[in-house]
Coordinates of N, CA and C in Angstrom, one line a residue:
L1489 N 24.5 6.7 -0.2 CA 23.9 5.4 0.1 C 24.4 4.4 -1.0
Y1490 N 24.8 3.2 -0.5 CA 25.3 2.2 -1.4 C 24.5 0.9 -1.1
P1491 N 23.4 0.7 -1.8 CA 22.5 -0.4 -1.6 C 23.1 -1.7 -2.3
S1492 N 22.6 -2.8 -1.8 CA 23.0 -4.1 -2.4 C 21.8 -4.7 -3.1
H1493 N 21.7 -4.4 -4.4 CA 20.5 -4.9 -5.1 C 20.6 -6.4 -5.5
K1494 N 21.8 -6.8 -6.0 CA 22.0 -8.2 -6.3 C 23.5 -8.4 -6.4
P1495 N 24.0 -9.6 -6.3 CA 25.4 -9.9 -6.4 C 26.0 -9.4 -7.7
G1496 N 27.1 -8.7 -7.6 CA 27.8 -8.1 -8.8 C 27.2 -6.8 -9.3
M1497 N 26.1 -6.3 -8.8 CA 25.6 -5.1 -9.2 C 25.9 -4.0 -8.2
Q1498 N 26.4 -2.9 -8.6 CA 26.7 -1.8 -7.7 C 25.8 -0.6 -8.1
S1499 N 25.3 0.1 -7.1 CA 24.5 1.3 -7.4 C 24.8 2.3 -6.2
Q1500 N 24.3 3.5 -6.3 CA 24.4 4.4 -5.3 C 23.2 5.4 -5.4
G1501 N 22.9 6.0 -4.3 CA 21.9 7.0 -4.2 C 22.2 8.1 -3.2
T1502 N 21.5 9.2 -3.2 CA 21.7 10.3 -2.3 C 20.5 10.4 -1.3
G1503 N 20.7 11.1 -0.3 CA 19.7 11.4 0.7 C 20.0 12.6 1.5
W1504 N 19.1 12.9 2.4 CA 19.3 14.0 3.3 C 18.9 13.6 4.7
L1505 N 19.5 14.2 5.7 CA 19.2 13.8 7.1 C 18.0 14.5 7.6
L1506 N 17.1 13.6 8.1 CA 15.9 14.1 8.7 C 16.1 14.3 10.2
G1507 N 17.0 13.4 10.8 CA 17.3 13.4 12.2 C 18.7 12.7 12.3
P1508 N 19.2 12.5 13.5 CA 20.5 11.9 13.7 C 20.7 10.5 13.1
R1509 N 19.6 9.8 13.0 CA 19.7 8.4 12.5 C 18.7 8.1 11.4
V1510 N 18.2 9.1 10.8 CA 17.1 8.9 9.8 C 17.5 9.7 8.5
L1511 N 17.5 9.0 7.3 CA 17.7 9.7 6.1 C 16.5 9.6 5.2
I1512 N 16.2 10.6 4.4 CA 15.2 10.5 3.3 C 15.9 10.3 2.0
T1513 N 15.3 9.5 1.2 CA 15.9 9.2 -0.1 C 14.8 8.8 -1.1
A1514 N 15.1 8.3 -2.3 CA 14.2 7.9 -3.2 C 13.7 6.5 -2.9
G1515 N 12.5 6.1 -3.2 CA 12.0 4.8 -3.0 C 12.8 3.7 -3.8
H1516 N 13.2 4.1 -5.0 CA 13.9 3.1 -5.9 C 15.3 2.8 -5.3
V1517 N 15.8 3.6 -4.4 CA 17.1 3.3 -3.7 C 16.9 2.2 -2.7
V1518 N 15.8 2.3 -2.0 CA 15.6 1.3 -0.9 C 14.8 0.1 -1.3
R1519 N 14.0 0.2 -2.3 CA 13.3 -1.0 -2.8 C 13.4 -1.1 -4.3
D1520 N 13.9 -2.2 -4.8 CA 14.3 -2.3 -6.2 C 13.1 -2.8 -7.1
P1521 N 12.6 -1.9 -8.0 CA 11.4 -2.4 -8.8 C 11.7 -3.5 -9.7
K1522 N 13.0 -3.8 -10.0 CA 13.4 -4.9 -10.9 C 13.5 -6.2 -10.1
R1523 N 13.4 -6.1 -8.8 CA 13.5 -7.3 -7.9 C 12.2 -7.5 -7.1
N1524 N 11.1 -7.2 -7.6 CA 9.8 -7.4 -7.0 C 9.7 -6.5 -5.7
M1525 N 10.3 -5.4 -5.7 CA 10.3 -4.4 -4.6 C 10.9 -4.9 -3.3
E1526 N 11.8 -5.9 -3.4 CA 12.6 -6.4 -2.2 C 13.4 -5.2 -1.6
K1527 N 13.6 -5.3 -0.3 CA 14.4 -4.3 0.3 C 15.8 -4.4 -0.1
S1528 N 16.5 -3.3 -0.4 CA 17.9 -3.3 -0.9 C 18.8 -3.3 0.3
L1529 N 18.9 -4.4 1.0 CA 19.8 -4.6 2.1 C 20.7 -5.8 1.8
P1530 N 21.9 -5.8 2.3 CA 22.5 -4.8 3.2 C 22.8 -3.5 2.4
M1531 N 23.0 -2.4 3.2 CA 23.3 -1.1 2.6 C 24.2 -0.4 3.6
V1532 N 25.0 0.5 3.1 CA 25.9 1.4 3.9 C 25.6 2.8 3.5
A1533 N 25.7 3.7 4.5 CA 25.5 5.1 4.3 C 26.9 5.8 4.5
L1534 N 27.3 6.6 3.6 CA 28.6 7.3 3.8 C 28.3 8.8 3.8
Q1535 N 29.1 9.5 4.7 CA 29.0 10.9 4.8 C 30.3 11.5 4.5
G1536 N 30.4 12.6 3.7 CA 31.7 13.3 3.4 C 32.5 12.6 2.3
V1537 N 31.8 12.2 1.2 CA 32.5 11.5 0.2 C 33.3 12.4 -0.8
N1538 N 33.2 13.6 -0.7 CA 34.0 14.5 -1.6 C 35.4 14.0 -1.7
G1539 N 35.8 13.6 -2.9 CA 37.2 13.2 -3.1 C 37.3 11.7 -3.0
G1540 N 36.3 10.9 -2.8 CA 36.4 9.4 -2.8 C 35.9 8.8 -1.6
I1541 N 35.4 7.5 -1.7 CA 34.8 6.8 -0.6 C 35.8 6.3 0.5
N1542 N 37.1 6.3 0.2 CA 38.1 5.8 1.1 C 38.9 6.9 1.8
G1543 N 38.4 8.2 1.6 CA 39.2 9.3 2.3 C 39.0 9.3 3.8
P1544 N 39.9 10.0 4.4 CA 39.9 10.0 5.9 C 38.7 10.8 6.5
Q1545 N 38.1 11.6 5.6 CA 37.0 12.5 6.1 C 35.6 11.7 6.0
V1546 N 35.6 10.5 5.5 CA 34.4 9.7 5.2 C 33.9 9.0 6.5
N1547 N 32.7 9.3 6.9 CA 32.1 8.6 8.0 C 31.1 7.5 7.4
R1548 N 31.2 6.3 8.0 CA 30.4 5.2 7.5 C 29.3 4.8 8.6
F1549 N 28.1 4.6 8.1 CA 27.0 4.2 9.0 C 26.4 2.9 8.5
K1550 N 26.1 2.0 9.4 CA 25.3 0.8 9.1 C 23.9 1.1 9.0
V1551 N 23.2 0.7 7.9 CA 21.8 0.8 7.7 C 21.1 -0.4 8.4
V1552 N 20.2 -0.2 9.3 CA 19.5 -1.3 10.0 C 18.1 -1.6 9.4
D1553 N 17.5 -0.6 8.7 CA 16.2 -0.9 8.0 C 16.0 0.2 7.0
V1554 N 15.1 -0.2 6.1 CA 14.6 0.8 5.1 C 13.1 0.6 4.9
Q1555 N 12.4 1.7 4.5 CA 11.0 1.7 4.3 C 10.7 2.6 3.1
S1556 N 9.6 2.3 2.4 CA 9.2 3.2 1.4 C 7.6 3.2 1.4
S1557 N 7.1 4.2 0.6 CA 5.6 4.4 0.6 C 4.9 3.2 0.0
L1558 N 3.7 3.0 0.4 CA 2.8 2.0 -0.2 C 2.6 2.2 -1.7
G1559 N 2.5 3.5 -2.1 CA 2.3 3.8 -3.5 C 3.4 3.4 -4.3
W1560 N 4.6 3.4 -3.8 CA 5.8 2.9 -4.5 C 5.9 1.4 -4.5
C1561 N 5.7 0.8 -3.3 CA 5.8 -0.6 -3.1 C 4.8 -1.4 -3.9
K1562 N 3.5 -0.9 -3.9 CA 2.4 -1.7 -4.5 C 2.2 -1.4 -5.9
K1563 N 2.5 -0.1 -6.3 CA 2.1 0.3 -7.7 C 3.3 0.8 -8.5
G1564 N 4.5 1.1 -7.8 CA 5.6 1.6 -8.5 C 5.3 3.0 -9.1
A1565 N 4.4 3.7 -8.5 CA 4.0 5.0 -8.9 C 5.1 6.1 -8.6
T1566 N 5.6 6.8 -9.6 CA 6.7 7.7 -9.4 C 6.4 8.8 -8.5
E1567 N 5.1 9.2 -8.4 CA 4.8 10.3 -7.4 C 4.9 9.9 -6.0
Y1568 N 5.1 8.6 -5.7 CA 5.3 8.0 -4.4 C 6.7 7.4 -4.2
D1569 N 7.6 7.8 -5.1 CA 9.0 7.3 -5.1 C 9.9 8.0 -4.1
F1570 N 9.6 7.7 -2.8 CA 10.4 8.2 -1.7 C 10.6 7.1 -0.7
G1571 N 11.7 7.2 0.1 CA 12.0 6.2 1.1 C 12.6 6.7 2.3
V1572 N 12.7 5.9 3.3 CA 13.4 6.3 4.6 C 14.4 5.2 4.9
V1573 N 15.6 5.7 5.4 CA 16.7 4.8 5.8 C 16.9 5.1 7.3
F1574 N 17.0 4.0 8.0 CA 17.3 4.0 9.4 C 18.7 3.6 9.7
L1575 N 19.5 4.4 10.4 CA 20.9 4.1 10.7 C 21.1 3.6 12.1
D1576 N 22.1 2.8 12.2 CA 22.5 2.2 13.6 C 23.1 3.3 14.4

């Protein structure tokens, strides 16, 4: 996962597939605690990155929405630091 937290800042996160269009990840990947818990959109999901993000084996998916738990959004509580990514 490659979220867009703010201009000029690059970050990445990992996740696992829950279904064909749903990923589970950390809450801090989808909502940035340093930006008042704003959604980290736009975001792209890449599959098969072994060897680099521009390899022929890489599949790219558009992220259409992200959500995270209320415990993470409201309190920043690490025990609730999980999120969901919805793919197009």
